[in-house]
Amino acid sequence: MSQKQLGIEAGFDPSSASPRMNQYEKGKHHPDATTVAKLCEVLGVPVAYLYCDDDDLARVIANFSKVGEKDRKRILAIVDTVKQS
Amino acid sequence: MSQKQLGIEAGFDPSSASPRMNQYEKGKHHPDATTVAKLCEVLGVPVAYLYCDDDDLARVIANFSKVGEKDRKRILAIVDTVKQS
DNA sequence: TCGAATACTAAGGATTCCTTAGTATGCTAA
DNA sequence: TTAGCATACTAAGGAATCCTTAGTATTCGA
């Protein structure tokens, strides 16, 4: 998918979608939170995934929506064993 | 902790920390990604936690840094059982 | 190698933000 | 009570950033 097309599907004005996307990708400008959310929606990536620097946790975030109810419970049970401060 | 103090600890200019924080909390303006990261650092909250709308996953994100190596492996093993698309 | 699609950039008007200055509100000690 | 202070909050404008326009550069397939 082209930069332009991605922007269009995220709801950008088609006439400026290309430069906008390019400026984001090149780091010239930064999308605001709403724009990031729309791009993530198009790309099928959880927004939280972008803001996670722990690779293990990133894998959990990326796949959690596909984890079934029982396995979720198992994961939460493990997580909840951490000592409360 | 006061709004002002939170801003100062996040590195804001002390003379404008109070209005800035208030504008963020009232929704008048929105902090950029770098500012969000600094505020999260001060508050001890993972940035990804803010961008997660699934309560179960939010719990995982909030506590993952305190989960030990073995339990991490167990969680990843569960997550990796999801069907690859 | 021509044409079209895509990638990329400069520049400026449009938008948003940070800062200043100040008011309003809550709280504590005299 | 109320004087004094910390905190919360707001308006307005200069400062910074972005979106848009216009255009050039690059890639790629016919």
mmCIF file of C-alpha atoms (C1' of nucleotides) in Angstrom:
data_model
loop_
_atom_site.group_PDB
_atom_site.id
_atom_site.type_symbol
_atom_site.label_atom_id
_atom_site.label_comp_id
_atom_site.label_asym_id
_atom_site.label_seq_id
_atom_site.Cartn_x
_atom_site.Cartn_y
_atom_site.Cartn_z
ATOM 1 C CA MET A 1 0.000 0.000 0.000
ATOM 2 C CA SER A 2 1.314 3.443 -0.922
ATOM 3 C CA GLN A 3 1.871 6.189 1.622
ATOM 4 C CA LYS A 4 -0.889 8.163 -0.051
ATOM 5 C CA GLN A 5 -3.379 5.314 0.033
ATOM 6 C CA LEU A 6 -2.722 4.675 3.706
ATOM 7 C CA GLY A 7 -3.414 8.313 4.479
ATOM 8 C CA ILE A 8 -6.593 8.328 2.437
ATOM 9 C CA GLU A 9 -7.906 5.246 4.210
ATOM 10 C CA ALA A 10 -7.127 6.961 7.483
ATOM 11 C CA GLY A 11 -9.392 9.791 6.427
ATOM 12 C CA PHE A 12 -6.897 12.387 5.189
ATOM 13 C CA ASP A 13 -7.828 14.835 2.483
ATOM 14 C CA PRO A 14 -6.762 12.906 -0.653
ATOM 15 C CA SER A 15 -5.033 15.955 -2.104
ATOM 16 C CA SER A 16 -2.595 16.164 0.797
ATOM 17 C CA ALA A 17 -2.463 12.570 1.983
ATOM 18 C CA SER A 18 0.783 11.859 0.170
ATOM 19 C CA PRO A 19 2.899 14.717 1.584
ATOM 20 C CA ARG A 20 1.450 14.260 5.047
ATOM 21 C CA MET A 21 2.273 10.584 5.199
ATOM 22 C CA ASN A 22 5.702 11.232 3.807
ATOM 23 C CA GLN A 23 6.404 13.928 6.377
ATOM 24 C CA TYR A 24 5.425 11.487 9.108
ATOM 25 C CA GLU A 25 7.555 8.682 7.738
ATOM 26 C CA LYS A 26 10.532 10.986 7.260
ATOM 27 C CA GLY A 27 10.114 12.481 10.718
ATOM 28 C CA LYS A 28 9.574 15.996 9.424
ATOM 29 C CA HIS A 29 6.319 16.255 11.342
ATOM 30 C CA HIS A 30 4.540 14.141 13.927
ATOM 31 C CA PRO A 31 0.938 12.922 13.775
ATOM 32 C CA ASP A 32 -1.259 13.741 16.743
ATOM 33 C CA ALA A 33 -2.788 10.995 18.856
ATOM 34 C CA THR A 34 -6.029 10.894 16.886
ATOM 35 C CA THR A 35 -4.157 10.496 13.616
ATOM 36 C CA VAL A 36 -1.957 7.764 15.081
ATOM 37 C CA ALA A 37 -5.079 5.908 16.148
ATOM 38 C CA LYS A 38 -6.588 6.113 12.674
ATOM 39 C CA LEU A 39 -3.395 4.877 11.019
ATOM 40 C CA CYS A 40 -3.186 2.010 13.498
ATOM 41 C CA GLU A 41 -6.803 1.140 12.741
ATOM 42 C CA VAL A 42 -6.041 0.901 9.031
ATOM 43 C CA LEU A 43 -2.895 -1.117 9.670
ATOM 44 C CA GLY A 44 -4.571 -3.411 12.178
ATOM 45 C CA VAL A 45 -2.035 -2.645 14.873
ATOM 46 C CA PRO A 46 -3.028 -1.893 18.478
ATOM 47 C CA VAL A 47 -1.997 1.647 19.366
ATOM 48 C CA ALA A 48 -0.425 0.409 22.597
ATOM 49 C CA TYR A 49 1.956 -1.694 20.517
ATOM 50 C CA LEU A 50 3.646 1.482 19.254
ATOM 51 C CA TYR A 51 4.318 2.768 22.733
ATOM 52 C CA CYS A 52 5.816 -0.422 24.114
ATOM 53 C CA ASP A 53 9.583 -0.812 24.271
ATOM 54 C CA ASP A 54 9.579 -4.234 25.925
ATOM 55 C CA ASP A 55 9.683 -6.826 23.143
ATOM 56 C CA ASP A 56 8.008 -9.510 25.218
ATOM 57 C CA LEU A 57 5.170 -7.233 26.212
ATOM 58 C CA ALA A 58 4.865 -6.017 22.625
ATOM 59 C CA ARG A 59 4.187 -9.596 21.511
ATOM 60 C CA VAL A 60 1.501 -9.922 24.143
ATOM 61 C CA ILE A 61 -0.133 -6.660 23.067
ATOM 62 C CA ALA A 62 0.001 -7.538 19.371
ATOM 63 C CA ASN A 63 -1.773 -10.851 19.867
ATOM 64 C CA PHE A 64 -3.959 -10.367 22.899
ATOM 65 C CA SER A 65 -7.114 -9.668 20.907
ATOM 66 C CA LYS A 66 -6.847 -13.160 19.420
ATOM 67 C CA VAL A 67 -6.394 -14.894 22.770
ATOM 68 C CA GLY A 68 -9.486 -16.778 23.937
ATOM 69 C CA GLU A 69 -11.357 -16.219 27.159
ATOM 70 C CA LYS A 70 -9.793 -19.132 29.056
ATOM 71 C CA ASP A 71 -6.248 -18.260 28.090
ATOM 72 C CA ARG A 72 -6.866 -14.638 29.021
ATOM 73 C CA LYS A 73 -7.881 -15.755 32.466
ATOM 74 C CA ARG A 74 -4.722 -17.829 32.752
ATOM 75 C CA ILE A 75 -2.574 -14.879 31.764
ATOM 76 C CA LEU A 76 -4.323 -12.549 34.184
ATOM 77 C CA ALA A 77 -3.889 -15.112 36.953
ATOM 78 C CA ILE A 78 -0.152 -15.095 36.356
ATOM 79 C CA VAL A 79 0.038 -11.309 36.172
ATOM 80 C CA ASP A 80 -1.926 -10.939 39.380
ATOM 81 C CA THR A 81 0.623 -12.964 41.324
ATOM 82 C CA VAL A 82 3.030 -10.016 41.292
ATOM 83 C CA LYS A 83 3.499 -8.433 44.653
ATOM 84 C CA GLN A 84 1.355 -5.377 45.218
ATOM 85 C CA SER A 85 3.361 -2.347 46.295
ATOM 86 C CA MET B 1 1.096 15.955 43.980
ATOM 87 C CA SER B 2 -0.060 19.229 42.450
ATOM 88 C CA GLN B 3 -0.533 19.733 38.716
ATOM 89 C CA LYS B 4 2.310 22.201 38.787
ATOM 90 C CA GLN B 5 4.689 19.871 40.603
ATOM 91 C CA LEU B 6 3.949 17.036 38.182
ATOM 92 C CA GLY B 7 4.789 19.302 35.272
ATOM 93 C CA ILE B 8 7.996 20.500 36.892
ATOM 94 C CA GLU B 9 9.156 16.946 37.534
ATOM 95 C CA ALA B 10 8.413 16.177 33.905
ATOM 96 C CA GLY B 11 10.810 18.941 32.935
ATOM 97 C CA PHE B 12 8.450 21.819 32.172
ATOM 98 C CA ASP B 13 9.519 25.395 32.695
ATOM 99 C CA PRO B 14 8.401 25.981 36.300
ATOM 100 C CA SER B 15 6.824 29.309 35.420
ATOM 101 C CA SER B 16 4.365 27.712 33.015
ATOM 102 C CA ALA B 17 4.073 24.205 34.425
ATOM 103 C CA SER B 18 0.806 24.963 36.201
ATOM 104 C CA PRO B 19 -1.193 26.322 33.240
ATOM 105 C CA ARG B 20 0.189 23.696 30.915
ATOM 106 C CA MET B 21 -0.805 20.806 33.137
ATOM 107 C CA ASN B 22 -4.195 22.361 33.731
ATOM 108 C CA GLN B 23 -4.793 22.796 30.016
ATOM 109 C CA TYR B 24 -3.975 19.128 29.509
ATOM 110 C CA GLU B 25 -6.202 17.948 32.319
ATOM 111 C CA LYS B 26 -9.077 20.132 31.150
ATOM 112 C CA GLY B 27 -8.643 19.038 27.555
ATOM 113 C CA LYS B 28 -7.912 22.543 26.291
ATOM 114 C CA HIS B 29 -4.680 21.366 24.715
ATOM 115 C CA HIS B 30 -3.033 18.014 24.119
ATOM 116 C CA PRO B 31 0.522 17.037 25.092
ATOM 117 C CA ASP B 32 2.712 15.667 22.341
ATOM 118 C CA ALA B 33 4.106 12.139 22.517
ATOM 119 C CA THR B 34 7.361 13.201 24.161
ATOM 120 C CA THR B 35 5.515 15.075 26.875
ATOM 121 C CA VAL B 36 3.182 12.137 27.471
ATOM 122 C CA ALA B 37 6.213 9.896 27.914
ATOM 123 C CA LYS B 38 7.764 12.224 30.478
ATOM 124 C CA LEU B 39 4.548 12.474 32.461
ATOM 125 C CA CYS B 40 4.186 8.693 32.419
ATOM 126 C CA GLU B 41 7.773 8.357 33.614
ATOM 127 C CA VAL B 42 7.043 10.596 36.598
ATOM 128 C CA LEU B 43 3.807 8.772 37.342
ATOM 129 C CA GLY B 44 5.364 5.328 36.926
ATOM 130 C CA VAL B 45 2.825 4.301 34.330
ATOM 131 C CA PRO B 46 3.798 2.529 31.095
ATOM 132 C CA VAL B 47 2.898 4.704 28.128
ATOM 133 C CA ALA B 48 1.230 1.752 26.418
ATOM 134 C CA TYR B 49 -1.212 1.578 29.327
ATOM 135 C CA LEU B 50 -2.745 4.881 28.228
ATOM 136 C CA TYR B 51 -3.417 3.660 24.725
ATOM 137 C CA CYS B 52 -5.069 0.401 25.694
ATOM 138 C CA ASP B 53 -8.855 0.176 25.770
ATOM 139 C CA ASP B 54 -9.019 -3.499 26.716
ATOM 140 C CA ASP B 55 -9.194 -3.689 30.513
ATOM 141 C CA ASP B 56 -7.665 -7.152 30.655
ATOM 142 C CA LEU B 57 -4.733 -6.167 28.479
ATOM 143 C CA ALA B 58 -4.333 -2.945 30.463
ATOM 144 C CA ARG B 59 -3.798 -5.007 33.620
ATOM 145 C CA VAL B 60 -1.167 -7.054 31.845
ATOM 146 C CA ILE B 61 0.627 -3.939 30.609
ATOM 147 C CA ALA B 62 0.522 -2.240 33.996
ATOM 148 C CA ASN B 63 2.144 -5.162 35.779
ATOM 149 C CA PHE B 64 4.302 -6.832 33.172
ATOM 150 C CA SER B 65 7.512 -5.166 34.304
ATOM 151 C CA LYS B 66 7.113 -6.858 37.678
ATOM 152 C CA VAL B 67 6.536 -10.316 36.235
ATOM 153 C CA GLY B 68 9.512 -12.650 36.602
ATOM 154 C CA GLU B 69 11.356 -14.377 33.803
ATOM 155 C CA LYS B 70 9.635 -17.756 34.197
ATOM 156 C CA ASP B 71 6.141 -16.313 34.309
ATOM 157 C CA ARG B 72 6.923 -14.176 31.286
ATOM 158 C CA LYS B 73 7.837 -17.294 29.370
ATOM 159 C CA ARG B 74 4.571 -18.934 30.435
ATOM 160 C CA ILE B 75 2.568 -15.918 29.263
ATOM 161 C CA LEU B 76 4.389 -15.781 25.940
ATOM 162 C CA ALA B 77 3.804 -19.487 25.449
ATOM 163 C CA ILE B 78 0.074 -18.927 25.833
ATOM 164 C CA VAL B 79 0.049 -15.900 23.534
ATOM 165 C CA ASP B 80 1.989 -17.776 20.876
ATOM 166 C CA THR B 81 -0.694 -20.471 20.629
ATOM 167 C CA VAL B 82 -2.965 -18.078 18.722
ATOM 168 C CA LYS B 83 -3.405 -18.947 15.089
ATOM 169 C CA GLN B 84 -1.102 -17.067 12.790
ATOM 170 C CA SER B 85 -2.950 -15.301 9.976
ATOM 171 C "C1'" DT C 1 12.585 4.908 -22.674
ATOM 172 C "C1'" DC C 2 8.144 6.866 -22.126
ATOM 173 C "C1'" DG C 3 4.476 7.486 -18.958
ATOM 174 C "C1'" DA C 4 2.431 6.922 -14.742
ATOM 175 C "C1'" DA C 5 2.668 6.005 -10.003
ATOM 176 C "C1'" DT C 6 5.045 6.848 -6.038
ATOM 177 C "C1'" DA C 7 8.281 9.254 -3.038
ATOM 178 C "C1'" DC C 8 9.801 13.291 -1.479
ATOM 179 C "C1'" DT C 9 10.622 18.490 -0.451
ATOM 180 C "C1'" DA C 10 10.087 23.764 0.151
ATOM 181 C "C1'" DA C 11 7.286 27.322 1.580
ATOM 182 C "C1'" DG C 12 3.523 29.552 3.645
ATOM 183 C "C1'" DG C 13 -1.157 29.945 5.491
ATOM 184 C "C1'" DA C 14 -3.646 27.568 9.125
ATOM 185 C "C1'" DT C 15 -3.714 25.550 13.431
ATOM 186 C "C1'" DT C 16 -2.227 24.430 17.903
ATOM 187 C "C1'" DC C 17 0.559 25.236 21.752
ATOM 188 C "C1'" DC C 18 3.376 27.456 25.392
ATOM 189 C "C1'" DT C 19 3.773 31.415 28.029
ATOM 190 C "C1'" DT C 20 2.316 35.421 30.516
ATOM 191 C "C1'" DA C 21 -0.754 37.642 33.422
ATOM 192 C "C1'" DG C 22 -4.236 37.282 36.119
ATOM 193 C "C1'" DT C 23 -8.695 35.537 38.616
ATOM 194 C "C1'" DA C 24 -10.976 31.934 41.322
ATOM 195 C "C1'" DT C 25 -11.057 28.453 44.703
ATOM 196 C "C1'" DG C 26 -9.676 25.804 48.577
ATOM 197 C "C1'" DC C 27 -7.138 25.311 52.846
ATOM 198 C "C1'" DT C 28 -4.691 26.277 57.112
ATOM 199 C "C1'" DA C 29 -3.095 28.912 60.943
ATOM 200 C "C1'" DA C 30 -3.632 33.002 63.807
ATOM 201 C "C1'" DT D 1 -13.553 34.651 60.946
ATOM 202 C "C1'" DT D 2 -10.158 35.833 57.817
ATOM 203 C "C1'" DA D 3 -5.529 36.717 56.186
ATOM 204 C "C1'" DG D 4 -2.256 34.461 53.650
ATOM 205 C "C1'" DC D 5 -0.846 31.037 50.695
ATOM 206 C "C1'" DA D 6 -1.081 27.090 47.691
ATOM 207 C "C1'" DT D 7 -3.549 25.304 44.133
ATOM 208 C "C1'" DA D 8 -6.733 25.330 40.252
ATOM 209 C "C1'" DC D 9 -8.103 27.456 36.403
ATOM 210 C "C1'" DT D 10 -8.697 30.822 32.260
ATOM 211 C "C1'" DA D 11 -7.952 34.442 28.402
ATOM 212 C "C1'" DA D 12 -5.053 36.130 25.065
ATOM 213 C "C1'" DG D 13 -1.190 36.411 22.145
ATOM 214 C "C1'" DG D 14 3.482 35.345 20.480
ATOM 215 C "C1'" DA D 15 5.830 31.036 19.292
ATOM 216 C "C1'" DA D 16 5.999 26.698 17.381
ATOM 217 C "C1'" DT D 17 4.121 23.058 14.593
ATOM 218 C "C1'" DC D 18 1.361 21.286 11.056
ATOM 219 C "C1'" DC D 19 -1.463 20.824 6.787
ATOM 220 C "C1'" DT D 20 -1.769 22.172 2.198
ATOM 221 C "C1'" DT D 21 -0.169 23.580 -2.267
ATOM 222 C "C1'" DA D 22 2.941 23.278 -5.856
ATOM 223 C "C1'" DG D 23 6.383 21.155 -7.617
ATOM 224 C "C1'" DT D 24 10.708 18.018 -8.348
ATOM 225 C "C1'" DA D 25 12.814 13.419 -7.962
ATOM 226 C "C1'" DT D 26 12.589 8.598 -8.233
ATOM 227 C "C1'" DT D 27 10.863 4.118 -9.259
ATOM 228 C "C1'" DC D 28 8.806 0.819 -12.190
ATOM 229 C "C1'" DG D 29 6.177 -1.454 -15.715
ATOM 230 C "C1'" DA D 30 4.693 -1.503 -20.658
#
